[in-house]
mmCIF file of C-alpha atoms in Angstrom:
data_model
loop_
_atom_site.group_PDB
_atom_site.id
_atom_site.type_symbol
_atom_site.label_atom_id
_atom_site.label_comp_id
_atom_site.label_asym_id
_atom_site.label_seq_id
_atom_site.Cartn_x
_atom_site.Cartn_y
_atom_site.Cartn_z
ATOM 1 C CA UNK A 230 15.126 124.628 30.355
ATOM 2 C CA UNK A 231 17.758 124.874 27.759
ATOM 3 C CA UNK A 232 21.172 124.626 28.778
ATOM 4 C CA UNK A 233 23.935 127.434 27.465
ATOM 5 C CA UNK A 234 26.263 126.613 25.001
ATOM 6 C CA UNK A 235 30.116 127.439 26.620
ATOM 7 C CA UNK A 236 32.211 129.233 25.009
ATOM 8 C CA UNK A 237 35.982 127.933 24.832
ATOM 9 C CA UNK A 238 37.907 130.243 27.114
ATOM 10 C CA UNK A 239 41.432 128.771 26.248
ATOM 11 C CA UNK A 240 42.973 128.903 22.393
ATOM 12 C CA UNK A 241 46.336 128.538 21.047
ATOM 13 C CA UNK A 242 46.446 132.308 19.887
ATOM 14 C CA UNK A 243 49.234 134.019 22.191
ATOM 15 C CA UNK A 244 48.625 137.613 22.519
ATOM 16 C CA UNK A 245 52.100 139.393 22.620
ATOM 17 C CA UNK A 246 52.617 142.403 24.998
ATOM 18 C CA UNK A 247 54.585 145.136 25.827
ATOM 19 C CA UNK A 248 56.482 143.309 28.765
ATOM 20 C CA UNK A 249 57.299 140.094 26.367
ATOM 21 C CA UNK A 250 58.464 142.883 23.905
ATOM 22 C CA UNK A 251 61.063 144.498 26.510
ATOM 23 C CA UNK A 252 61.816 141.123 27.582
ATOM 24 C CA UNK A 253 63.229 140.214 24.208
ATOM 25 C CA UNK A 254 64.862 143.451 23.496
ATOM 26 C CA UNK A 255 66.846 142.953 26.957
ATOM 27 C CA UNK A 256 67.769 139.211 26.613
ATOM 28 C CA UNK A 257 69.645 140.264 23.650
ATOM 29 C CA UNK A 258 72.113 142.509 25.432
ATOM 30 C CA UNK A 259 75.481 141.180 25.414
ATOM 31 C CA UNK A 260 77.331 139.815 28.527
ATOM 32 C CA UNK A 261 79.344 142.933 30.137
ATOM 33 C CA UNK A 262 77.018 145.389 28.508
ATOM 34 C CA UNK A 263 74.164 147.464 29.822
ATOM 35 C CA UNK A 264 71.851 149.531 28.512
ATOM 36 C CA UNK A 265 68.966 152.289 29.879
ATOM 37 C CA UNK A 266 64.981 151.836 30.343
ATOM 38 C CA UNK A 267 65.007 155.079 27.623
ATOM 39 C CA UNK A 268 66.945 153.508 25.068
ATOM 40 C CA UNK A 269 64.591 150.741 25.223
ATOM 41 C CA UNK A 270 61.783 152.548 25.325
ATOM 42 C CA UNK A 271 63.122 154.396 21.914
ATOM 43 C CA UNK A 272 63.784 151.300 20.292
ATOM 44 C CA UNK A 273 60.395 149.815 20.433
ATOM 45 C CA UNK A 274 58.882 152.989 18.872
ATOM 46 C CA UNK A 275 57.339 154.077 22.661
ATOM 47 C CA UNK A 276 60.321 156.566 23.391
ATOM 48 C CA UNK A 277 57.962 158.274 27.021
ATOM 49 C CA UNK A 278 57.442 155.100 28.348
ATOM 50 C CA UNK A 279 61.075 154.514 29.817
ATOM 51 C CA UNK A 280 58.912 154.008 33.649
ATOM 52 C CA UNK A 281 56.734 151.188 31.818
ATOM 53 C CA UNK A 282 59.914 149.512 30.479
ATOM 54 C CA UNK A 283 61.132 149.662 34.307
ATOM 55 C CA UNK A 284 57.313 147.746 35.641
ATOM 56 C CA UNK A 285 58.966 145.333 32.840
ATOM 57 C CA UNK A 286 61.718 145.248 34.915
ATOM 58 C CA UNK A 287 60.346 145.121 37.989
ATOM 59 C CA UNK A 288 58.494 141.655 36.622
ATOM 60 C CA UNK A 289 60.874 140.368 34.809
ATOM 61 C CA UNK A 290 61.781 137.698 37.837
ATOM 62 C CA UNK A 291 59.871 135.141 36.697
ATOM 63 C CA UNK A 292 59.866 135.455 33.063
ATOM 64 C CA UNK A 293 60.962 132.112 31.279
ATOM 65 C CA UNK A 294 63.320 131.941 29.760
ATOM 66 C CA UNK A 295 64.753 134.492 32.569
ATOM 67 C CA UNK A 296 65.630 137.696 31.174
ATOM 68 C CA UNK A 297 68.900 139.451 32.377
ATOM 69 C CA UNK A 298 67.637 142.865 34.102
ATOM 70 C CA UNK A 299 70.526 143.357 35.734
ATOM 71 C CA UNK A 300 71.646 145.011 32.572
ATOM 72 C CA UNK A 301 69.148 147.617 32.483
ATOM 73 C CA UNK A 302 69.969 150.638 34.473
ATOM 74 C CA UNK A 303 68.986 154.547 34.166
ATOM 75 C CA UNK A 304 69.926 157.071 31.447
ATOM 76 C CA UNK A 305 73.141 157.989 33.635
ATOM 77 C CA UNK A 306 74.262 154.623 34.739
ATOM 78 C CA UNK A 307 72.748 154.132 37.877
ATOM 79 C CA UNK A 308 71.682 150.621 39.747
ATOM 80 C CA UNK A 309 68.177 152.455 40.157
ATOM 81 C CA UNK A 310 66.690 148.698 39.762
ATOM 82 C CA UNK A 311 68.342 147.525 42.707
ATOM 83 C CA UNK A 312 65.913 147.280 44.976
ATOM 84 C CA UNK A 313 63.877 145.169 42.695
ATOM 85 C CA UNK A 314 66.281 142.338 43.749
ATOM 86 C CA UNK A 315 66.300 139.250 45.969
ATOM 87 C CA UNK A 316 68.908 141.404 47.634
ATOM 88 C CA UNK A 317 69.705 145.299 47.889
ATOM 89 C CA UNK A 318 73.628 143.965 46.539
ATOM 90 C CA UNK A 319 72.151 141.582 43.626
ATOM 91 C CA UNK A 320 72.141 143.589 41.182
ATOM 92 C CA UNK A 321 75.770 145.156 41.344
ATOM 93 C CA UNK A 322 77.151 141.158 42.236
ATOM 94 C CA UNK A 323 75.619 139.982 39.170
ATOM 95 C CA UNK A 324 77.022 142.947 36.786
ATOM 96 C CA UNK A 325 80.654 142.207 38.421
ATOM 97 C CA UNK A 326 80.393 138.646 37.466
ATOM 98 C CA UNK A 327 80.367 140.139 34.019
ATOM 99 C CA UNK A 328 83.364 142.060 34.639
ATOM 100 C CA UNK A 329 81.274 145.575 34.326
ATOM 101 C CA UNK A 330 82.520 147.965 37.598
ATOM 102 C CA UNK A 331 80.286 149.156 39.574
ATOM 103 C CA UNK A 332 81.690 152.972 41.500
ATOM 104 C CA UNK A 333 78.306 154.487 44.234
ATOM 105 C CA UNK A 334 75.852 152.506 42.754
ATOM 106 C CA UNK A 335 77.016 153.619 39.386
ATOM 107 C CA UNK A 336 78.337 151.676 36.067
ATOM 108 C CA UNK A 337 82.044 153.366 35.753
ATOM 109 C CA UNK A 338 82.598 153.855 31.963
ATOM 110 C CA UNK A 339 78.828 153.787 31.185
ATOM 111 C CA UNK A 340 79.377 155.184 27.578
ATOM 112 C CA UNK A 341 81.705 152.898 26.754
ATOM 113 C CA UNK A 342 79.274 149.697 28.128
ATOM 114 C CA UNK A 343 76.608 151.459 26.722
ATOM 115 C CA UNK A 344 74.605 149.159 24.347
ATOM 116 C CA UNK A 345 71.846 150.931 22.227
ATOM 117 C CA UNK A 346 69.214 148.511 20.732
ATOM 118 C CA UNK A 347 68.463 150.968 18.061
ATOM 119 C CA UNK A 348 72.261 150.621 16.637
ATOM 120 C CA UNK A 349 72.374 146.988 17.626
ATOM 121 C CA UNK A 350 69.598 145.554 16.364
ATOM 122 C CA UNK A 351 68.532 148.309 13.700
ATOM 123 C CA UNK A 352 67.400 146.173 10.407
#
């Protein structure tokens, strides 16, 4: 009996997805800025899929290099991520460190932190 030939399972060819795409959208967000799952969403050309950006999010723990969620929040401000955390409180402690308020679970002056990828990093 003739034995089967194997096919190679691994190759050098990286396919890119949708996660690694958020991921380097969101490591590019300045210290002391935020920005929304929507505006990220708009900026890489899939403007309803602000809930897949936040499964990004969700995963984004053990991305390498590590990717700064803690910047992401919703369209109004809000810590919505939180829970996504180590700890309930992670999330606000590490947007204090950056000197961003944090007012109910809240960014205060939201607008004014707000960083839009589409202005930001428009070509």
């Amino acid at each position: 009996m003739k034995k089967d030939k194997k096919i190679p399972t691994a190759t050098k060819a990286k396919s890119y997805t949708f996660f690694e795409d958020v991921y380097d959208v969101v490591r590019q967000i300045p210290k002391g800025r935020v920005t929304s799952y929507g505006a990220i969403a708009t900026y890489l050309g899939t403007k309803l899929s602000a809930r897949m950006v936040g499964w990004a999010m969700n995963a984004a723990h053990n991305a390498k290099p590590a990717v700064p969620a803690h910047r992401v929040v919703n369209r109004n401000g809000m810590l919505t991520g939180k829970h996504h955390f180590a700890t309930p409180t992670l999330m606000e402690e590490l947007l204090k460190r950056e000197k961003i308020e944090v007012k109910k679970e809240t960014v205060v002056d939201f607008e004014k932190l707000f960083w839009d990828p589409s202005e930001a990093l428009a070509l």
